[in-house]
Amino acid sequence: PSAANLREILHAVASTYNHMSGTVRIDMEEVPRALAFSADPGQIRQVFANLFKNAIQAMPAGGTLCIRADTVKKAGTSYHRIAVSDTGHGIDEKDRDRIFDPYFTTKPDGTGLGLAIAQRIIFDHKGNIWAESDGRTGTTFFIDLPVGGPA
């Protein structure tokens, strides 16, 4: 692990995925410029690459990918909460419990490894990841990472 700036990581990933769709707008206005943490930057980039790719694929007609971040203090613990929201078709209720399972996919050309890998990376950083979706109007992935980084 090393010092990592969330906004810099997000900009690097966004520059890579902007070409996937000219009709998806990526909004990072609610990510503090100075939000830093200790992590493996390459692995954290991989997490966001997987989330951005899935979000863009869920919005074939275009939409907005919005990333927000804040520092949360709860029960004497501080962590960074990052929310990645899209305005796509959402995750069907019957699939929600399986999205982090290796090899589970709803895409004809998918491998089902992207979210499983993202979850493993976040867990290895002593964090947590989960998704919320009504199955119709978008999905939000939440990531909590400890302020001090992985122990």
Short mmCIF file of N, CA and C in Angstrom, two decimals:
data_model
loop_
_atom_site.label_atom_id
_atom_site.label_comp_id
_atom_site.label_asym_id
_atom_site.label_seq_id
_atom_site.Cartn_x
_atom_site.Cartn_y
_atom_site.Cartn_z
N PRO A 1 0.82 -1.21 0.00
CA PRO A 1 0.00 0.00 0.00
C PRO A 1 0.86 1.27 0.00
N SER A 2 0.34 2.31 -0.61
CA SER A 2 1.00 3.60 -0.63
C SER A 2 -0.08 4.68 -0.59
N ALA A 3 0.35 5.93 -0.46
CA ALA A 3 -0.60 7.03 -0.44
C ALA A 3 -1.29 7.12 -1.79
N ALA A 4 -2.61 7.26 -1.77
CA ALA A 4 -3.40 7.33 -3.00
C ALA A 4 -4.42 8.45 -2.88
N ASN A 5 -4.62 9.19 -3.96
CA ASN A 5 -5.62 10.24 -4.00
C ASN A 5 -6.80 9.72 -4.81
N LEU A 6 -7.98 9.67 -4.19
CA LEU A 6 -9.15 9.10 -4.86
C LEU A 6 -9.50 9.82 -6.15
N ARG A 7 -9.50 11.13 -6.12
CA ARG A 7 -9.87 11.89 -7.32
C ARG A 7 -8.92 11.61 -8.48
N GLU A 8 -7.62 11.49 -8.20
CA GLU A 8 -6.65 11.17 -9.26
C GLU A 8 -6.90 9.79 -9.84
N ILE A 9 -7.19 8.83 -8.97
CA ILE A 9 -7.50 7.47 -9.45
C ILE A 9 -8.75 7.49 -10.32
N LEU A 10 -9.80 8.18 -9.87
CA LEU A 10 -11.04 8.25 -10.64
C LEU A 10 -10.83 8.92 -11.99
N HIS A 11 -10.05 9.99 -12.04
CA HIS A 11 -9.78 10.67 -13.31
C HIS A 11 -9.03 9.75 -14.26
N ALA A 12 -8.09 8.97 -13.75
CA ALA A 12 -7.34 8.04 -14.61
C ALA A 12 -8.28 7.00 -15.20
N VAL A 13 -9.16 6.45 -14.38
CA VAL A 13 -10.10 5.44 -14.88
C VAL A 13 -11.10 6.08 -15.84
N ALA A 14 -11.61 7.26 -15.50
CA ALA A 14 -12.59 7.93 -16.37
C ALA A 14 -11.99 8.23 -17.74
N SER A 15 -10.72 8.63 -17.79
CA SER A 15 -10.10 8.93 -19.09
C SER A 15 -10.01 7.68 -19.95
N THR A 16 -9.86 6.53 -19.31
CA THR A 16 -9.81 5.27 -20.05
C THR A 16 -11.19 4.88 -20.58
N TYR A 17 -12.24 5.12 -19.78
CA TYR A 17 -13.57 4.63 -20.15
C TYR A 17 -14.44 5.66 -20.85
N ASN A 18 -13.99 6.88 -20.97
CA ASN A 18 -14.78 7.89 -21.69
C ASN A 18 -15.04 7.49 -23.13
N HIS A 19 -14.12 6.75 -23.73
CA HIS A 19 -14.27 6.37 -25.14
C HIS A 19 -15.35 5.30 -25.35
N MET A 20 -15.76 4.60 -24.28
CA MET A 20 -16.73 3.51 -24.43
C MET A 20 -18.10 4.03 -24.86
N SER A 21 -18.42 5.25 -24.45
CA SER A 21 -19.71 5.80 -24.83
C SER A 21 -19.64 7.31 -24.81
N GLY A 22 -19.91 7.90 -25.93
CA GLY A 22 -19.94 9.36 -26.00
C GLY A 22 -21.21 9.93 -25.38
N THR A 23 -22.13 9.06 -24.99
CA THR A 23 -23.41 9.54 -24.47
C THR A 23 -23.52 9.37 -22.95
N VAL A 24 -22.47 8.91 -22.30
CA VAL A 24 -22.47 8.78 -20.84
C VAL A 24 -21.60 9.90 -20.26
N ARG A 25 -22.18 10.66 -19.36
CA ARG A 25 -21.46 11.74 -18.70
C ARG A 25 -20.97 11.23 -17.35
N ILE A 26 -19.70 11.46 -17.05
CA ILE A 26 -19.11 11.05 -15.77
C ILE A 26 -18.98 12.29 -14.90
N ASP A 27 -19.66 12.28 -13.75
CA ASP A 27 -19.69 13.42 -12.83
C ASP A 27 -18.95 13.05 -11.54
N MET A 28 -17.87 13.76 -11.26
CA MET A 28 -17.09 13.54 -10.04
C MET A 28 -17.03 14.79 -9.17
N GLU A 29 -17.98 15.70 -9.35
CA GLU A 29 -17.95 16.97 -8.62
C GLU A 29 -18.03 16.77 -7.11
N GLU A 30 -18.66 15.69 -6.66
CA GLU A 30 -18.82 15.48 -5.22
C GLU A 30 -17.74 14.57 -4.63
N VAL A 31 -16.57 14.58 -5.26
CA VAL A 31 -15.41 13.85 -4.73
C VAL A 31 -14.41 14.90 -4.25
N PRO A 32 -14.16 14.95 -2.94
CA PRO A 32 -13.21 15.95 -2.44
C PRO A 32 -11.83 15.80 -3.09
N ARG A 33 -11.21 16.92 -3.42
CA ARG A 33 -9.91 16.90 -4.08
C ARG A 33 -8.82 16.30 -3.20
N ALA A 34 -8.96 16.43 -1.91
CA ALA A 34 -7.89 16.00 -1.00
C ALA A 34 -8.19 14.66 -0.32
N LEU A 35 -9.15 13.90 -0.81
CA LEU A 35 -9.46 12.64 -0.15
C LEU A 35 -8.37 11.62 -0.49
N ALA A 36 -7.54 11.35 0.50
CA ALA A 36 -6.41 10.44 0.32
C ALA A 36 -6.52 9.29 1.30
N PHE A 37 -5.93 8.18 0.94
CA PHE A 37 -5.94 7.00 1.79
C PHE A 37 -4.76 6.13 1.41
N SER A 38 -4.52 5.12 2.21
CA SER A 38 -3.42 4.19 1.94
C SER A 38 -4.00 2.96 1.26
N ALA A 39 -3.47 2.65 0.08
CA ALA A 39 -4.02 1.53 -0.69
C ALA A 39 -3.02 1.14 -1.78
N ASP A 40 -3.33 0.06 -2.45
CA ASP A 40 -2.60 -0.30 -3.65
C ASP A 40 -3.33 0.41 -4.80
N PRO A 41 -2.78 1.52 -5.32
CA PRO A 41 -3.50 2.30 -6.33
C PRO A 41 -3.91 1.49 -7.56
N GLY A 42 -3.07 0.57 -7.99
CA GLY A 42 -3.40 -0.26 -9.16
C GLY A 42 -4.62 -1.12 -8.91
N GLN A 43 -4.70 -1.69 -7.73
CA GLN A 43 -5.87 -2.52 -7.40
C GLN A 43 -7.13 -1.67 -7.28
N ILE A 44 -7.02 -0.51 -6.67
CA ILE A 44 -8.20 0.36 -6.53
C ILE A 44 -8.65 0.86 -7.90
N ARG A 45 -7.71 1.14 -8.80
CA ARG A 45 -8.07 1.49 -10.18
C ARG A 45 -8.86 0.35 -10.82
N GLN A 46 -8.44 -0.89 -10.57
CA GLN A 46 -9.14 -2.04 -11.13
C GLN A 46 -10.59 -2.12 -10.63
N VAL A 47 -10.80 -1.84 -9.35
CA VAL A 47 -12.16 -1.83 -8.80
C VAL A 47 -13.02 -0.84 -9.57
N PHE A 48 -12.53 0.40 -9.71
CA PHE A 48 -13.33 1.42 -10.39
C PHE A 48 -13.46 1.14 -11.88
N ALA A 49 -12.46 0.55 -12.49
CA ALA A 49 -12.57 0.17 -13.90
C ALA A 49 -13.71 -0.83 -14.09
N ASN A 50 -13.80 -1.82 -13.20
CA ASN A 50 -14.88 -2.80 -13.29
C ASN A 50 -16.24 -2.14 -13.09
N LEU A 51 -16.35 -1.25 -12.11
CA LEU A 51 -17.62 -0.57 -11.85
C LEU A 51 -18.01 0.36 -12.99
N PHE A 52 -17.04 1.13 -13.52
CA PHE A 52 -17.33 2.04 -14.62
C PHE A 52 -17.77 1.27 -15.87
N LYS A 53 -17.07 0.20 -16.17
CA LYS A 53 -17.42 -0.60 -17.35
C LYS A 53 -18.84 -1.13 -17.25
N ASN A 54 -19.17 -1.70 -16.09
CA ASN A 54 -20.53 -2.23 -15.90
C ASN A 54 -21.57 -1.13 -16.01
N ALA A 55 -21.29 0.03 -15.41
CA ALA A 55 -22.25 1.14 -15.45
C ALA A 55 -22.47 1.61 -16.87
N ILE A 56 -21.41 1.78 -17.62
CA ILE A 56 -21.53 2.25 -19.01
C ILE A 56 -22.30 1.24 -19.85
N GLN A 57 -22.06 -0.05 -19.63
CA GLN A 57 -22.79 -1.08 -20.36
C GLN A 57 -24.27 -1.10 -19.99
N ALA A 58 -24.60 -0.66 -18.77
CA ALA A 58 -26.00 -0.63 -18.33
C ALA A 58 -26.74 0.58 -18.88
N MET A 59 -26.01 1.48 -19.56
CA MET A 59 -26.63 2.70 -20.12
C MET A 59 -26.36 2.80 -21.63
N PRO A 60 -26.82 1.84 -22.42
CA PRO A 60 -26.49 1.87 -23.85
C PRO A 60 -27.05 3.10 -24.58
N ALA A 61 -28.12 3.70 -24.06
CA ALA A 61 -28.68 4.89 -24.69
C ALA A 61 -28.13 6.16 -24.07
N GLY A 62 -27.17 6.02 -23.16
CA GLY A 62 -26.58 7.18 -22.51
C GLY A 62 -27.13 7.37 -21.12
N GLY A 63 -26.52 8.28 -20.39
CA GLY A 63 -26.95 8.56 -19.03
C GLY A 63 -25.82 9.22 -18.25
N THR A 64 -25.90 9.11 -16.93
CA THR A 64 -24.91 9.74 -16.07
C THR A 64 -24.32 8.73 -15.11
N LEU A 65 -23.01 8.76 -15.00
CA LEU A 65 -22.27 7.98 -14.01
C LEU A 65 -21.78 9.00 -12.99
N CYS A 66 -22.30 8.91 -11.77
CA CYS A 66 -22.01 9.90 -10.75
C CYS A 66 -21.23 9.25 -9.60
N ILE A 67 -20.11 9.86 -9.24
CA ILE A 67 -19.30 9.35 -8.14
C ILE A 67 -19.30 10.39 -7.04
N ARG A 68 -19.62 9.95 -5.82
CA ARG A 68 -19.60 10.81 -4.65
C ARG A 68 -18.72 10.16 -3.61
N ALA A 69 -18.11 10.97 -2.75
CA ALA A 69 -17.28 10.42 -1.68
C ALA A 69 -17.34 11.34 -0.47
N ASP A 70 -17.21 10.74 0.69
CA ASP A 70 -17.24 11.48 1.94
C ASP A 70 -16.52 10.66 2.99
N THR A 71 -16.14 11.31 4.07
CA THR A 71 -15.55 10.60 5.19
C THR A 71 -16.63 10.48 6.25
N VAL A 72 -16.84 9.27 6.73
CA VAL A 72 -17.90 8.98 7.68
C VAL A 72 -17.27 8.51 8.98
N LYS A 73 -17.81 8.99 10.08
CA LYS A 73 -17.37 8.54 11.40
C LYS A 73 -18.54 7.87 12.07
N LYS A 74 -18.31 6.63 12.53
CA LYS A 74 -19.37 5.86 13.15
C LYS A 74 -18.76 4.94 14.18
N ALA A 75 -19.27 4.98 15.38
CA ALA A 75 -18.82 4.11 16.47
C ALA A 75 -17.31 4.16 16.66
N GLY A 76 -16.76 5.36 16.60
CA GLY A 76 -15.33 5.53 16.84
C GLY A 76 -14.43 5.13 15.69
N THR A 77 -15.01 4.80 14.55
CA THR A 77 -14.24 4.39 13.38
C THR A 77 -14.49 5.39 12.25
N SER A 78 -13.44 5.74 11.52
CA SER A 78 -13.58 6.62 10.37
C SER A 78 -13.30 5.84 9.10
N TYR A 79 -14.12 6.09 8.09
CA TYR A 79 -13.90 5.43 6.81
C TYR A 79 -14.38 6.35 5.70
N HIS A 80 -13.83 6.11 4.52
CA HIS A 80 -14.26 6.84 3.34
C HIS A 80 -15.38 6.04 2.68
N ARG A 81 -16.50 6.68 2.43
CA ARG A 81 -17.61 6.03 1.71
C ARG A 81 -17.65 6.62 0.32
N ILE A 82 -17.56 5.74 -0.66
CA ILE A 82 -17.58 6.13 -2.07
C ILE A 82 -18.82 5.51 -2.70
N ALA A 83 -19.60 6.32 -3.39
CA ALA A 83 -20.80 5.84 -4.07
C ALA A 83 -20.63 6.04 -5.57
N VAL A 84 -20.87 4.97 -6.32
CA VAL A 84 -20.79 5.01 -7.79
C VAL A 84 -22.18 4.67 -8.30
N SER A 85 -22.86 5.69 -8.86
CA SER A 85 -24.26 5.53 -9.28
C SER A 85 -24.39 5.69 -10.79
N ASP A 86 -25.25 4.88 -11.37
CA ASP A 86 -25.56 5.04 -12.79
C ASP A 86 -27.05 5.21 -12.97
N THR A 87 -27.44 5.66 -14.15
CA THR A 87 -28.85 5.84 -14.48
C THR A 87 -29.30 4.77 -15.47
N GLY A 88 -28.70 3.61 -15.38
CA GLY A 88 -29.00 2.51 -16.29
C GLY A 88 -30.25 1.73 -15.91
N HIS A 89 -30.33 0.51 -16.38
CA HIS A 89 -31.52 -0.31 -16.22
C HIS A 89 -31.62 -0.99 -14.86
N GLY A 90 -30.61 -0.88 -14.03
CA GLY A 90 -30.67 -1.47 -12.70
C GLY A 90 -30.37 -2.96 -12.71
N ILE A 91 -30.34 -3.53 -11.52
CA ILE A 91 -30.06 -4.96 -11.36
C ILE A 91 -31.36 -5.63 -10.94
N ASP A 92 -31.75 -6.63 -11.69
CA ASP A 92 -32.97 -7.37 -11.41
C ASP A 92 -32.91 -7.97 -10.00
N GLU A 93 -34.02 -7.93 -9.30
CA GLU A 93 -34.08 -8.42 -7.92
C GLU A 93 -33.60 -9.87 -7.80
N LYS A 94 -33.92 -10.70 -8.77
CA LYS A 94 -33.53 -12.11 -8.70
C LYS A 94 -32.01 -12.31 -8.82
N ASP A 95 -31.31 -11.30 -9.32
CA ASP A 95 -29.87 -11.40 -9.51
C ASP A 95 -29.04 -10.72 -8.40
N ARG A 96 -29.66 -9.87 -7.60
CA ARG A 96 -28.91 -9.03 -6.64
C ARG A 96 -28.06 -9.81 -5.66
N ASP A 97 -28.51 -10.94 -5.20
CA ASP A 97 -27.73 -11.71 -4.23
C ASP A 97 -26.56 -12.46 -4.87
N ARG A 98 -26.49 -12.46 -6.18
CA ARG A 98 -25.46 -13.24 -6.87
C ARG A 98 -24.41 -12.40 -7.58
N ILE A 99 -24.55 -11.08 -7.60
CA ILE A 99 -23.69 -10.25 -8.45
C ILE A 99 -22.21 -10.34 -8.10
N PHE A 100 -21.88 -10.68 -6.86
CA PHE A 100 -20.47 -10.79 -6.48
C PHE A 100 -19.95 -12.24 -6.58
N ASP A 101 -20.81 -13.17 -7.00
CA ASP A 101 -20.40 -14.56 -7.16
C ASP A 101 -19.50 -14.71 -8.39
N PRO A 102 -18.37 -15.40 -8.23
CA PRO A 102 -17.52 -15.63 -9.41
C PRO A 102 -18.29 -16.37 -10.51
N TYR A 103 -18.10 -15.93 -11.72
CA TYR A 103 -18.67 -16.50 -12.94
C TYR A 103 -20.15 -16.25 -13.12
N PHE A 104 -20.78 -15.48 -12.22
CA PHE A 104 -22.18 -15.11 -12.45
C PHE A 104 -22.21 -13.87 -13.35
N THR A 105 -22.95 -13.95 -14.43
CA THR A 105 -23.09 -12.82 -15.34
C THR A 105 -24.45 -12.85 -16.00
N THR A 106 -24.93 -11.69 -16.38
CA THR A 106 -26.16 -11.60 -17.16
C THR A 106 -25.85 -11.13 -18.59
N LYS A 107 -24.57 -10.96 -18.88
CA LYS A 107 -24.14 -10.48 -20.20
C LYS A 107 -23.70 -11.65 -21.07
N PRO A 108 -24.09 -11.65 -22.33
CA PRO A 108 -23.70 -12.75 -23.21
C PRO A 108 -22.19 -12.88 -23.39
N ASP A 109 -21.45 -11.76 -23.29
CA ASP A 109 -20.01 -11.82 -23.48
C ASP A 109 -19.25 -11.59 -22.18
N GLY A 110 -19.93 -11.64 -21.04
CA GLY A 110 -19.29 -11.40 -19.75
C GLY A 110 -18.65 -12.65 -19.18
N THR A 111 -17.67 -12.45 -18.29
CA THR A 111 -17.02 -13.58 -17.63
C THR A 111 -17.55 -13.79 -16.21
N GLY A 112 -18.19 -12.76 -15.66
CA GLY A 112 -18.68 -12.87 -14.29
C GLY A 112 -17.59 -12.73 -13.25
N LEU A 113 -16.47 -12.14 -13.64
CA LEU A 113 -15.36 -12.00 -12.68
C LEU A 113 -15.15 -10.57 -12.19
N GLY A 114 -15.66 -9.58 -12.90
CA GLY A 114 -15.40 -8.18 -12.56
C GLY A 114 -15.79 -7.81 -11.14
N LEU A 115 -17.03 -8.09 -10.77
CA LEU A 115 -17.48 -7.72 -9.42
C LEU A 115 -16.88 -8.62 -8.35
N ALA A 116 -16.63 -9.88 -8.67
CA ALA A 116 -15.98 -10.78 -7.71
C ALA A 116 -14.56 -10.29 -7.40
N ILE A 117 -13.86 -9.86 -8.43
CA ILE A 117 -12.51 -9.31 -8.24
C ILE A 117 -12.57 -8.01 -7.46
N ALA A 118 -13.52 -7.14 -7.80
CA ALA A 118 -13.66 -5.87 -7.08
C ALA A 118 -13.92 -6.12 -5.59
N GLN A 119 -14.80 -7.06 -5.30
CA GLN A 119 -15.10 -7.38 -3.90
C GLN A 119 -13.86 -7.89 -3.17
N ARG A 120 -13.11 -8.77 -3.80
CA ARG A 120 -11.90 -9.32 -3.17
C ARG A 120 -10.90 -8.20 -2.88
N ILE A 121 -10.70 -7.30 -3.83
CA ILE A 121 -9.76 -6.19 -3.63
C ILE A 121 -10.21 -5.32 -2.46
N ILE A 122 -11.48 -4.99 -2.42
CA ILE A 122 -11.99 -4.13 -1.33
C ILE A 122 -11.85 -4.86 0.00
N PHE A 123 -12.17 -6.13 0.06
CA PHE A 123 -12.01 -6.91 1.30
C PHE A 123 -10.54 -6.96 1.71
N ASP A 124 -9.63 -7.12 0.74
CA ASP A 124 -8.19 -7.14 1.04
C ASP A 124 -7.72 -5.80 1.60
N HIS A 125 -8.44 -4.73 1.30
CA HIS A 125 -8.13 -3.40 1.84
C HIS A 125 -8.92 -3.12 3.12
N LYS A 126 -9.48 -4.18 3.71
CA LYS A 126 -10.25 -4.09 4.96
C LYS A 126 -11.50 -3.23 4.80
N GLY A 127 -12.06 -3.23 3.60
CA GLY A 127 -13.25 -2.45 3.32
C GLY A 127 -14.46 -3.32 3.05
N ASN A 128 -15.51 -2.68 2.56
CA ASN A 128 -16.75 -3.36 2.26
C ASN A 128 -17.33 -2.76 0.98
N ILE A 129 -18.04 -3.58 0.21
CA ILE A 129 -18.70 -3.13 -1.01
C ILE A 129 -20.07 -3.79 -1.08
N TRP A 130 -21.07 -3.00 -1.50
CA TRP A 130 -22.41 -3.54 -1.69
C TRP A 130 -23.12 -2.68 -2.74
N ALA A 131 -24.25 -3.19 -3.22
CA ALA A 131 -25.00 -2.49 -4.26
C ALA A 131 -26.45 -2.33 -3.84
N GLU A 132 -27.05 -1.24 -4.31
CA GLU A 132 -28.47 -1.01 -4.14
C GLU A 132 -29.06 -0.67 -5.50
N SER A 133 -30.20 -1.30 -5.80
CA SER A 133 -30.86 -1.07 -7.09
C SER A 133 -32.33 -1.43 -6.96
N ASP A 134 -33.18 -0.66 -7.62
CA ASP A 134 -34.61 -1.01 -7.60
C ASP A 134 -34.96 -1.89 -8.80
N GLY A 135 -33.98 -2.22 -9.62
CA GLY A 135 -34.21 -3.11 -10.76
C GLY A 135 -34.78 -2.41 -11.98
N ARG A 136 -34.93 -1.09 -11.91
CA ARG A 136 -35.53 -0.36 -13.05
C ARG A 136 -34.76 0.89 -13.42
N THR A 137 -34.28 1.64 -12.43
CA THR A 137 -33.76 2.98 -12.72
C THR A 137 -32.38 3.22 -12.12
N GLY A 138 -31.47 2.34 -12.39
CA GLY A 138 -30.10 2.58 -11.97
C GLY A 138 -29.65 1.74 -10.79
N THR A 139 -28.36 1.84 -10.54
CA THR A 139 -27.71 1.08 -9.48
C THR A 139 -26.69 1.98 -8.81
N THR A 140 -26.54 1.81 -7.51
CA THR A 140 -25.47 2.49 -6.78
C THR A 140 -24.64 1.44 -6.07
N PHE A 141 -23.33 1.47 -6.32
CA PHE A 141 -22.38 0.66 -5.58
C PHE A 141 -21.76 1.53 -4.52
N PHE A 142 -21.72 1.01 -3.29
CA PHE A 142 -21.10 1.71 -2.18
C PHE A 142 -19.84 0.98 -1.78
N ILE A 143 -18.79 1.74 -1.51
CA ILE A 143 -17.52 1.19 -1.06
C ILE A 143 -17.12 1.94 0.19
N ASP A 144 -16.83 1.21 1.26
CA ASP A 144 -16.28 1.79 2.47
C ASP A 144 -14.84 1.31 2.59
N LEU A 145 -13.92 2.27 2.75
CA LEU A 145 -12.50 1.96 2.94
C LEU A 145 -12.02 2.65 4.21
N PRO A 146 -11.28 1.95 5.07
CA PRO A 146 -10.81 2.59 6.30
C PRO A 146 -9.92 3.79 5.99
N VAL A 147 -10.06 4.85 6.79
CA VAL A 147 -9.27 6.07 6.58
C VAL A 147 -7.78 5.77 6.62
N GLY A 148 -7.36 4.93 7.54
CA GLY A 148 -5.93 4.63 7.67
C GLY A 148 -5.41 3.64 6.65
N GLY A 149 -6.26 3.04 5.86
CA GLY A 149 -5.85 2.05 4.87
C GLY A 149 -5.83 0.67 5.49
N PRO A 150 -5.45 -0.35 4.72
CA PRO A 150 -5.43 -1.72 5.22
C PRO A 150 -4.40 -1.90 6.32
N ALA A 151 -4.74 -2.70 7.30
CA ALA A 151 -3.82 -2.94 8.42
C ALA A 151 -2.87 -4.08 8.11
#
